[in-house]
Amino acid sequence: MIGGNESCTAGPIPMSYLTCLTYVLGEWTGVEHIEDYLSYAVYLLWVLFPLAVVLLLPGVLVILFYTSILLLHIYKRKNELKEAYSNDFWDGAKQMLATLWDGHGRIWHGYELHGAENIPEGPGLIVFYHGATPADYVYFMARLLIQKKRYCHVVADHFVFRLPGFKILLDVHGVMHGPKEECVSALKKGCLIAIAPGGVREALFSDEMYTIIWGNRKGFAQVAIDAKVPIIPMFTQNVREGVRTLGGIKILKALYERIRLPIVPVYGGFPVKLRTFIGEPIPYDPNTTAEELTAKTKAALQALIEKHQKIPGNIFRALMERFQTQKKED
């Protein structure tokens, strides 16, 4: 055995660096046969690595959101004088963030947008299916701004406004709390607004069957009627395969219904193919009630799902679609 002051390479048979490190670690900790424990630890790391990956990858979206927030603070700091004299102070920042998110969508998901011509030139209410994360909507918003020079506001759940550091991001992008009066006013001013009637409940508790979970919500339909604007259905293919939730666990659903906070774990972040499809607008009809318009919108969204999504969703299939050529317009 090598003495404390001898080199690991001393003697007629030099020791490998790994063997030397194991020996030194054993001497330092006083644990005999430490190499057996290390081998077991390496085995556990190998077994658990895929699990760690699928749990940590969704964190990339969080990093991108906070990167966006940091860039907005830097932008504001560098343009403080301009803010006092310009009505479009944040235009450059919006373009910058649109480029960031569109780049991420292109690289990680091969993101495509189809049917943008169905979005009217004037105001309109986009109604979309909510995936486990809002990433597909952010990709859509970025692509729309880059290609069409149009900006789309979105109605978000109340908890989003309580996220630390998010205030500047929400203010810059005009994210709305969702009171009917606020939405109607914005639409009458010519804005384009997006809303997912299923909200957080649909995000957390829908699954690979792509079930629409709206409950009795029909406020969005009344908003469209009061503002006299069309409703445009929107769906993103494979959005459930990119990130999934553990919403099937009953105790988690019961806990959400009690505290109304999205504490359901998510996993995935897989680079699946994402394609957003914009359906044909449902025009304003003064003779249509909110209940009837809700039913029409749900049917239109369900038709988009059935047309563009294979049910049940499959992660492997969604990954393989990255290698297919661009989907032809139907």
CSV table of C-alpha atoms in Angstrom, one decimal:
chain,number,residue,atom,x,y,z
A,1,MET,CA,0.0,0.0,0.0
A,2,ILE,CA,1.2,3.5,-0.7
A,3,GLY,CA,2.3,5.7,2.1
A,4,GLY,CA,0.7,9.0,2.9
A,5,ASN,CA,3.5,11.0,1.3
A,6,GLU,CA,4.1,8.8,-1.8
A,7,SER,CA,2.8,9.6,-5.2
A,8,CYS,CA,0.0,7.6,-6.8
A,9,THR,CA,2.4,6.8,-9.6
A,10,ALA,CA,5.1,5.6,-7.4
A,11,GLY,CA,6.1,1.9,-7.3
A,12,PRO,CA,6.5,-0.7,-10.1
A,13,ILE,CA,2.7,-0.6,-11.0
A,14,PRO,CA,1.4,3.0,-11.3
A,15,MET,CA,-2.2,3.6,-10.1
A,16,SER,CA,-4.8,5.2,-12.3
A,17,TYR,CA,-6.0,8.6,-11.3
A,18,LEU,CA,-9.5,7.2,-10.5
A,19,THR,CA,-8.0,4.5,-8.2
A,20,CYS,CA,-5.8,7.1,-6.6
A,21,LEU,CA,-8.7,9.4,-6.0
A,22,THR,CA,-10.7,6.5,-4.5
A,23,TYR,CA,-7.9,5.7,-2.2
A,24,VAL,CA,-7.4,9.3,-1.0
A,25,LEU,CA,-11.1,9.7,-0.4
A,26,GLY,CA,-11.2,6.4,1.6
A,27,GLU,CA,-8.2,7.6,3.7
A,28,TRP,CA,-9.8,11.0,4.2
A,29,THR,CA,-13.3,9.7,5.2
A,30,GLY,CA,-12.1,6.5,7.0
A,31,VAL,CA,-14.7,4.4,5.1
A,32,GLU,CA,-13.5,1.0,4.1
A,33,HIS,CA,-14.2,-0.3,0.6
A,34,ILE,CA,-15.5,3.1,-0.4
A,35,GLU,CA,-15.2,2.1,-4.1
A,36,ASP,CA,-18.3,-0.1,-3.6
A,37,TYR,CA,-20.3,2.9,-2.3
A,38,LEU,CA,-19.1,5.0,-5.2
A,39,SER,CA,-20.1,2.3,-7.8
A,40,TYR,CA,-23.6,2.2,-6.3
A,41,ALA,CA,-23.8,6.0,-6.4
A,42,VAL,CA,-22.8,6.1,-10.0
A,43,TYR,CA,-25.4,3.4,-10.8
A,44,LEU,CA,-28.1,5.4,-9.1
A,45,LEU,CA,-27.1,8.5,-11.0
A,46,TRP,CA,-27.3,6.5,-14.2
A,47,VAL,CA,-30.7,5.2,-13.4
A,48,LEU,CA,-32.2,8.5,-12.2
A,49,PHE,CA,-30.6,10.7,-14.8
A,50,PRO,CA,-33.6,10.4,-17.3
A,51,LEU,CA,-36.0,11.3,-14.4
A,52,ALA,CA,-33.9,14.3,-13.5
A,53,VAL,CA,-33.9,15.5,-17.1
A,54,VAL,CA,-37.7,15.4,-17.6
A,55,LEU,CA,-38.2,17.2,-14.3
A,56,LEU,CA,-35.6,19.9,-14.9
A,57,LEU,CA,-36.2,20.7,-18.6
A,58,PRO,CA,-39.4,22.6,-18.0
A,59,GLY,CA,-37.2,24.9,-15.9
A,60,VAL,CA,-35.8,26.2,-19.2
A,61,LEU,CA,-39.0,28.1,-19.8
A,62,VAL,CA,-38.7,29.7,-16.4
A,63,ILE,CA,-35.2,30.7,-17.2
A,64,LEU,CA,-36.3,32.3,-20.5
A,65,PHE,CA,-39.1,34.2,-18.7
A,66,TYR,CA,-36.6,35.7,-16.2
A,67,THR,CA,-34.1,36.3,-18.9
A,68,SER,CA,-36.8,38.3,-20.7
A,69,ILE,CA,-37.4,40.3,-17.5
A,70,LEU,CA,-33.7,41.0,-17.1
A,71,LEU,CA,-33.5,42.2,-20.7
A,72,LEU,CA,-36.5,44.5,-20.1
A,73,HIS,CA,-34.8,46.1,-17.0
A,74,ILE,CA,-31.6,46.6,-19.0
A,75,TYR,CA,-33.6,48.1,-21.9
A,76,LYS,CA,-35.4,50.5,-19.6
A,77,ARG,CA,-32.2,51.5,-17.9
A,78,LYS,CA,-30.5,52.3,-21.2
A,79,ASN,CA,-33.5,54.3,-22.6
A,80,GLU,CA,-34.7,56.3,-19.6
A,81,LEU,CA,-34.4,59.6,-21.4
A,82,LYS,CA,-36.3,58.3,-24.4
A,83,GLU,CA,-39.2,57.1,-22.2
A,84,ALA,CA,-40.1,60.7,-21.4
A,85,TYR,CA,-40.4,61.7,-25.1
A,86,SER,CA,-41.7,58.6,-26.8
A,87,ASN,CA,-45.1,56.9,-27.0
A,88,ASP,CA,-43.6,53.7,-28.3
A,89,PHE,CA,-40.9,53.3,-25.7
A,90,TRP,CA,-41.3,49.5,-25.4
A,91,ASP,CA,-41.5,48.7,-29.1
A,92,GLY,CA,-37.8,47.9,-29.4
A,93,ALA,CA,-38.0,45.7,-26.3
A,94,LYS,CA,-41.0,43.8,-27.7
A,95,GLN,CA,-39.2,43.1,-30.9
A,96,MET,CA,-36.1,42.0,-29.0
A,97,LEU,CA,-38.1,39.5,-26.9
A,98,ALA,CA,-40.1,38.3,-29.9
A,99,THR,CA,-36.8,37.4,-31.6
A,100,LEU,CA,-35.6,35.6,-28.4
A,101,TRP,CA,-38.8,33.5,-28.1
A,102,ASP,CA,-39.2,32.9,-31.8
A,103,GLY,CA,-35.6,31.7,-31.9
A,104,HIS,CA,-36.3,29.3,-29.1
A,105,GLY,CA,-39.4,28.0,-30.7
A,106,ARG,CA,-37.7,27.4,-34.0
A,107,ILE,CA,-34.7,25.6,-32.5
A,108,TRP,CA,-36.3,23.6,-29.8
A,109,HIS,CA,-39.7,22.8,-31.4
A,110,GLY,CA,-39.4,23.6,-35.1
A,111,TYR,CA,-42.3,25.9,-34.4
A,112,GLU,CA,-44.8,26.6,-37.3
A,113,LEU,CA,-47.7,29.0,-37.5
A,114,HIS,CA,-50.5,28.1,-40.0
A,115,GLY,CA,-53.6,30.1,-40.8
A,116,ALA,CA,-52.5,33.5,-39.8
A,117,GLU,CA,-54.5,34.9,-42.7
A,118,ASN,CA,-57.6,34.0,-40.7
A,119,ILE,CA,-56.8,36.7,-38.1
A,120,PRO,CA,-58.8,39.8,-39.1
A,121,GLU,CA,-57.1,43.2,-39.7
A,122,GLY,CA,-59.2,44.8,-37.0
A,123,PRO,CA,-60.1,43.6,-33.4
A,124,GLY,CA,-60.8,40.0,-32.6
A,125,LEU,CA,-60.9,37.5,-29.7
A,126,ILE,CA,-58.6,34.5,-30.1
A,127,VAL,CA,-59.8,31.5,-28.1
A,128,PHE,CA,-57.2,28.7,-27.6
A,129,TYR,CA,-56.7,25.4,-25.9
A,130,HIS,CA,-54.3,25.7,-22.9
A,131,GLY,CA,-51.4,23.3,-22.7
A,132,ALA,CA,-49.5,22.6,-19.5
A,133,THR,CA,-47.5,25.8,-20.1
A,134,PRO,CA,-48.2,28.9,-22.1
A,135,ALA,CA,-45.1,28.5,-24.2
A,136,ASP,CA,-47.0,27.8,-27.4
A,137,TYR,CA,-49.0,31.1,-27.0
A,138,VAL,CA,-45.7,33.0,-26.5
A,139,TYR,CA,-44.3,31.5,-29.7
A,140,PHE,CA,-47.5,32.4,-31.5
A,141,MET,CA,-47.4,36.0,-30.2
A,142,ALA,CA,-43.7,36.4,-31.1
A,143,ARG,CA,-44.2,35.0,-34.7
A,144,LEU,CA,-47.3,37.2,-35.2
A,145,LEU,CA,-45.3,40.3,-34.2
A,146,ILE,CA,-42.4,39.4,-36.4
A,147,GLN,CA,-44.3,38.4,-39.5
A,148,LYS,CA,-47.5,40.5,-39.3
A,149,LYS,CA,-46.3,43.4,-37.1
A,150,ARG,CA,-49.4,42.8,-35.0
A,151,TYR,CA,-49.5,42.5,-31.2
A,152,CYS,CA,-51.8,40.2,-29.3
A,153,HIS,CA,-52.7,40.8,-25.7
A,154,VAL,CA,-53.6,37.9,-23.5
A,155,VAL,CA,-55.9,37.4,-20.5
A,156,ALA,CA,-54.0,35.6,-17.7
A,157,ASP,CA,-54.9,33.9,-14.4
A,158,HIS,CA,-54.7,36.1,-11.3
A,159,PHE,CA,-51.8,34.1,-9.8
A,160,VAL,CA,-49.6,35.1,-12.7
A,161,PHE,CA,-49.7,38.7,-11.4
A,162,ARG,CA,-48.3,37.5,-8.0
A,163,LEU,CA,-45.2,35.9,-9.5
A,164,PRO,CA,-42.1,37.6,-8.2
A,165,GLY,CA,-40.4,39.9,-10.7
A,166,PHE,CA,-43.1,39.5,-13.4
A,167,LYS,CA,-44.7,42.9,-13.1
A,168,ILE,CA,-42.5,44.6,-15.8
A,169,LEU,CA,-43.0,41.7,-18.2
A,170,LEU,CA,-46.8,41.7,-17.8
A,171,ASP,CA,-47.0,45.5,-18.0
A,172,VAL,CA,-44.9,45.7,-21.2
A,173,HIS,CA,-46.9,43.1,-22.9
A,174,GLY,CA,-50.3,44.4,-21.7
A,175,VAL,CA,-51.3,41.2,-20.1
A,176,MET,CA,-54.8,41.6,-18.7
A,177,HIS,CA,-56.6,40.4,-15.5
A,178,GLY,CA,-59.7,39.6,-17.5
A,179,PRO,CA,-62.6,41.7,-16.2
A,180,LYS,CA,-65.2,41.8,-19.0
A,181,GLU,CA,-65.3,45.6,-19.0
A,182,GLU,CA,-61.5,45.8,-19.6
A,183,CYS,CA,-61.6,43.3,-22.4
A,184,VAL,CA,-64.6,44.9,-24.1
A,185,SER,CA,-62.9,48.3,-23.9
A,186,ALA,CA,-59.6,47.0,-25.4
A,187,LEU,CA,-61.5,45.3,-28.3
A,188,LYS,CA,-63.4,48.4,-29.1
A,189,LYS,CA,-60.1,50.2,-29.3
A,190,GLY,CA,-59.1,47.8,-32.1
A,191,CYS,CA,-56.9,45.4,-30.0
A,192,LEU,CA,-56.4,41.7,-30.7
A,193,ILE,CA,-56.9,39.6,-27.5
A,194,ALA,CA,-56.3,36.0,-26.7
A,195,ILE,CA,-57.9,33.9,-24.0
A,196,ALA,CA,-58.0,30.3,-22.9
A,197,PRO,CA,-61.4,29.7,-21.2
A,198,GLY,CA,-60.1,26.5,-19.6
A,199,GLY,CA,-57.3,28.5,-17.9
A,200,VAL,CA,-55.2,26.9,-15.3
A,201,ARG,CA,-57.7,24.0,-14.7
A,202,GLU,CA,-57.4,22.9,-18.3
A,203,ALA,CA,-53.6,23.4,-18.3
A,204,LEU,CA,-53.1,21.2,-15.2
A,205,PHE,CA,-55.9,18.6,-15.6
A,206,SER,CA,-56.4,18.0,-19.3
A,207,ASP,CA,-54.3,15.1,-20.7
A,208,GLU,CA,-53.1,13.4,-23.8
A,209,MET,CA,-56.7,13.0,-24.9
A,210,TYR,CA,-56.8,16.8,-25.3
A,211,THR,CA,-60.1,17.2,-23.4
A,212,ILE,CA,-61.5,20.7,-23.4
A,213,ILE,CA,-62.2,21.7,-19.8
A,214,TRP,CA,-64.3,24.9,-19.8
A,215,GLY,CA,-66.9,24.1,-17.2
A,216,ASN,CA,-69.7,26.7,-17.5
A,217,ARG,CA,-67.5,29.5,-18.6
A,218,LYS,CA,-69.1,31.7,-21.2
A,219,GLY,CA,-67.9,35.2,-20.2
A,220,PHE,CA,-65.5,35.3,-23.2
A,221,ALA,CA,-68.5,34.8,-25.5
A,222,GLN,CA,-70.4,37.7,-23.9
A,223,VAL,CA,-67.2,39.9,-24.3
A,224,ALA,CA,-67.2,39.1,-28.0
A,225,ILE,CA,-70.9,39.9,-28.3
A,226,ASP,CA,-70.6,43.2,-26.4
A,227,ALA,CA,-67.6,44.3,-28.4
A,228,LYS,CA,-69.1,43.1,-31.7
A,229,VAL,CA,-66.0,41.2,-32.7
A,230,PRO,CA,-65.4,37.8,-34.2
A,231,ILE,CA,-64.0,34.8,-32.3
A,232,ILE,CA,-61.0,33.0,-33.8
A,233,PRO,CA,-60.3,29.5,-32.6
A,234,MET,CA,-56.6,28.4,-32.1
A,235,PHE,CA,-54.9,25.1,-31.3
A,236,THR,CA,-51.3,24.0,-31.1
A,237,GLN,CA,-50.5,20.5,-32.2
A,238,ASN,CA,-48.5,18.3,-29.7
A,239,VAL,CA,-48.7,21.0,-27.0
A,240,ARG,CA,-49.5,18.2,-24.4
A,241,GLU,CA,-46.5,16.2,-25.5
A,242,GLY,CA,-44.0,19.0,-24.9
A,243,VAL,CA,-44.8,19.3,-21.2
A,244,ARG,CA,-47.1,17.0,-19.2
A,245,THR,CA,-48.5,17.3,-15.7
A,246,LEU,CA,-49.3,14.9,-12.9
A,247,GLY,CA,-52.9,16.2,-12.9
A,248,GLY,CA,-54.3,12.7,-12.9
A,249,ILE,CA,-53.5,12.4,-9.2
A,250,LYS,CA,-56.9,13.1,-7.4
A,251,ILE,CA,-55.4,14.6,-4.3
A,252,LEU,CA,-53.6,17.2,-6.3
A,253,LYS,CA,-56.8,18.2,-8.1
A,254,ALA,CA,-58.6,18.4,-4.8
A,255,LEU,CA,-55.8,20.6,-3.4
A,256,TYR,CA,-56.0,22.9,-6.4
A,257,GLU,CA,-59.7,23.3,-6.0
A,258,ARG,CA,-59.2,24.3,-2.4
A,259,ILE,CA,-56.3,26.7,-2.6
A,260,ARG,CA,-56.4,27.7,-6.4
A,261,LEU,CA,-52.7,27.6,-6.8
A,262,PRO,CA,-51.0,25.6,-9.6
A,263,ILE,CA,-48.9,23.3,-7.4
A,264,VAL,CA,-49.3,20.2,-9.7
A,265,PRO,CA,-45.8,19.0,-10.8
A,266,VAL,CA,-44.9,19.2,-14.5
A,267,TYR,CA,-42.4,17.2,-16.4
A,268,GLY,CA,-41.0,17.0,-20.0
A,269,GLY,CA,-39.7,19.9,-21.9
A,270,PHE,CA,-39.3,17.6,-24.8
A,271,PRO,CA,-38.3,19.1,-28.2
A,272,VAL,CA,-41.5,17.9,-29.9
A,273,LYS,CA,-42.9,19.4,-33.1
A,274,LEU,CA,-45.3,22.3,-32.4
A,275,ARG,CA,-47.6,23.7,-35.0
A,276,THR,CA,-50.2,26.3,-34.2
A,277,PHE,CA,-53.3,26.3,-36.4
A,278,ILE,CA,-55.7,29.3,-36.6
A,279,GLY,CA,-59.2,28.4,-37.5
A,280,GLU,CA,-61.8,30.4,-39.5
A,281,PRO,CA,-63.3,33.3,-37.6
A,282,ILE,CA,-66.8,32.9,-36.1
A,283,PRO,CA,-68.4,36.2,-37.1
A,284,TYR,CA,-70.3,38.5,-34.8
A,285,ASP,CA,-74.0,37.8,-34.9
A,286,PRO,CA,-76.3,40.1,-32.8
A,287,ASN,CA,-78.9,37.3,-32.7
A,288,THR,CA,-76.6,34.8,-31.1
A,289,THR,CA,-76.6,34.4,-27.3
A,290,ALA,CA,-73.5,33.8,-25.2
A,291,GLU,CA,-74.5,30.2,-24.6
A,292,GLU,CA,-74.9,29.6,-28.3
A,293,LEU,CA,-71.6,31.3,-29.2
A,294,THR,CA,-69.8,29.4,-26.5
A,295,ALA,CA,-71.1,26.1,-28.0
A,296,LYS,CA,-70.0,27.2,-31.5
A,297,THR,CA,-66.6,28.2,-30.3
A,298,LYS,CA,-66.1,24.9,-28.4
A,299,ALA,CA,-67.2,23.0,-31.5
A,300,ALA,CA,-64.8,24.9,-33.7
A,301,LEU,CA,-61.9,24.3,-31.3
A,302,GLN,CA,-62.7,20.6,-31.0
A,303,ALA,CA,-62.8,20.4,-34.8
A,304,LEU,CA,-59.2,21.9,-34.9
A,305,ILE,CA,-58.1,19.3,-32.4
A,306,GLU,CA,-59.6,16.4,-34.3
A,307,LYS,CA,-58.2,17.6,-37.6
A,308,HIS,CA,-54.6,18.3,-36.5
A,309,GLN,CA,-54.0,16.1,-33.4
A,310,LYS,CA,-53.7,12.3,-33.2
A,311,ILE,CA,-55.5,11.1,-30.1
A,312,PRO,CA,-54.2,10.0,-27.7
A,313,GLY,CA,-51.1,12.1,-27.9
A,314,ASN,CA,-47.8,10.3,-28.0
A,315,ILE,CA,-44.4,11.8,-27.1
A,316,PHE,CA,-42.3,9.6,-29.3
A,317,ARG,CA,-44.5,10.3,-32.3
A,318,ALA,CA,-44.4,14.0,-31.6
A,319,LEU,CA,-40.6,13.8,-31.5
A,320,MET,CA,-40.5,12.0,-34.8
A,321,GLU,CA,-42.6,14.7,-36.4
A,322,ARG,CA,-39.6,17.0,-36.1
A,323,PHE,CA,-38.1,15.0,-39.0
A,324,GLN,CA,-41.1,15.4,-41.3
A,325,THR,CA,-41.4,18.1,-43.9
A,326,GLN,CA,-43.5,21.1,-43.2
A,327,LYS,CA,-47.2,20.2,-43.0
A,328,LYS,CA,-49.1,21.2,-46.1
A,329,GLU,CA,-52.1,23.5,-45.7
A,330,ASP,CA,-55.4,21.7,-45.8
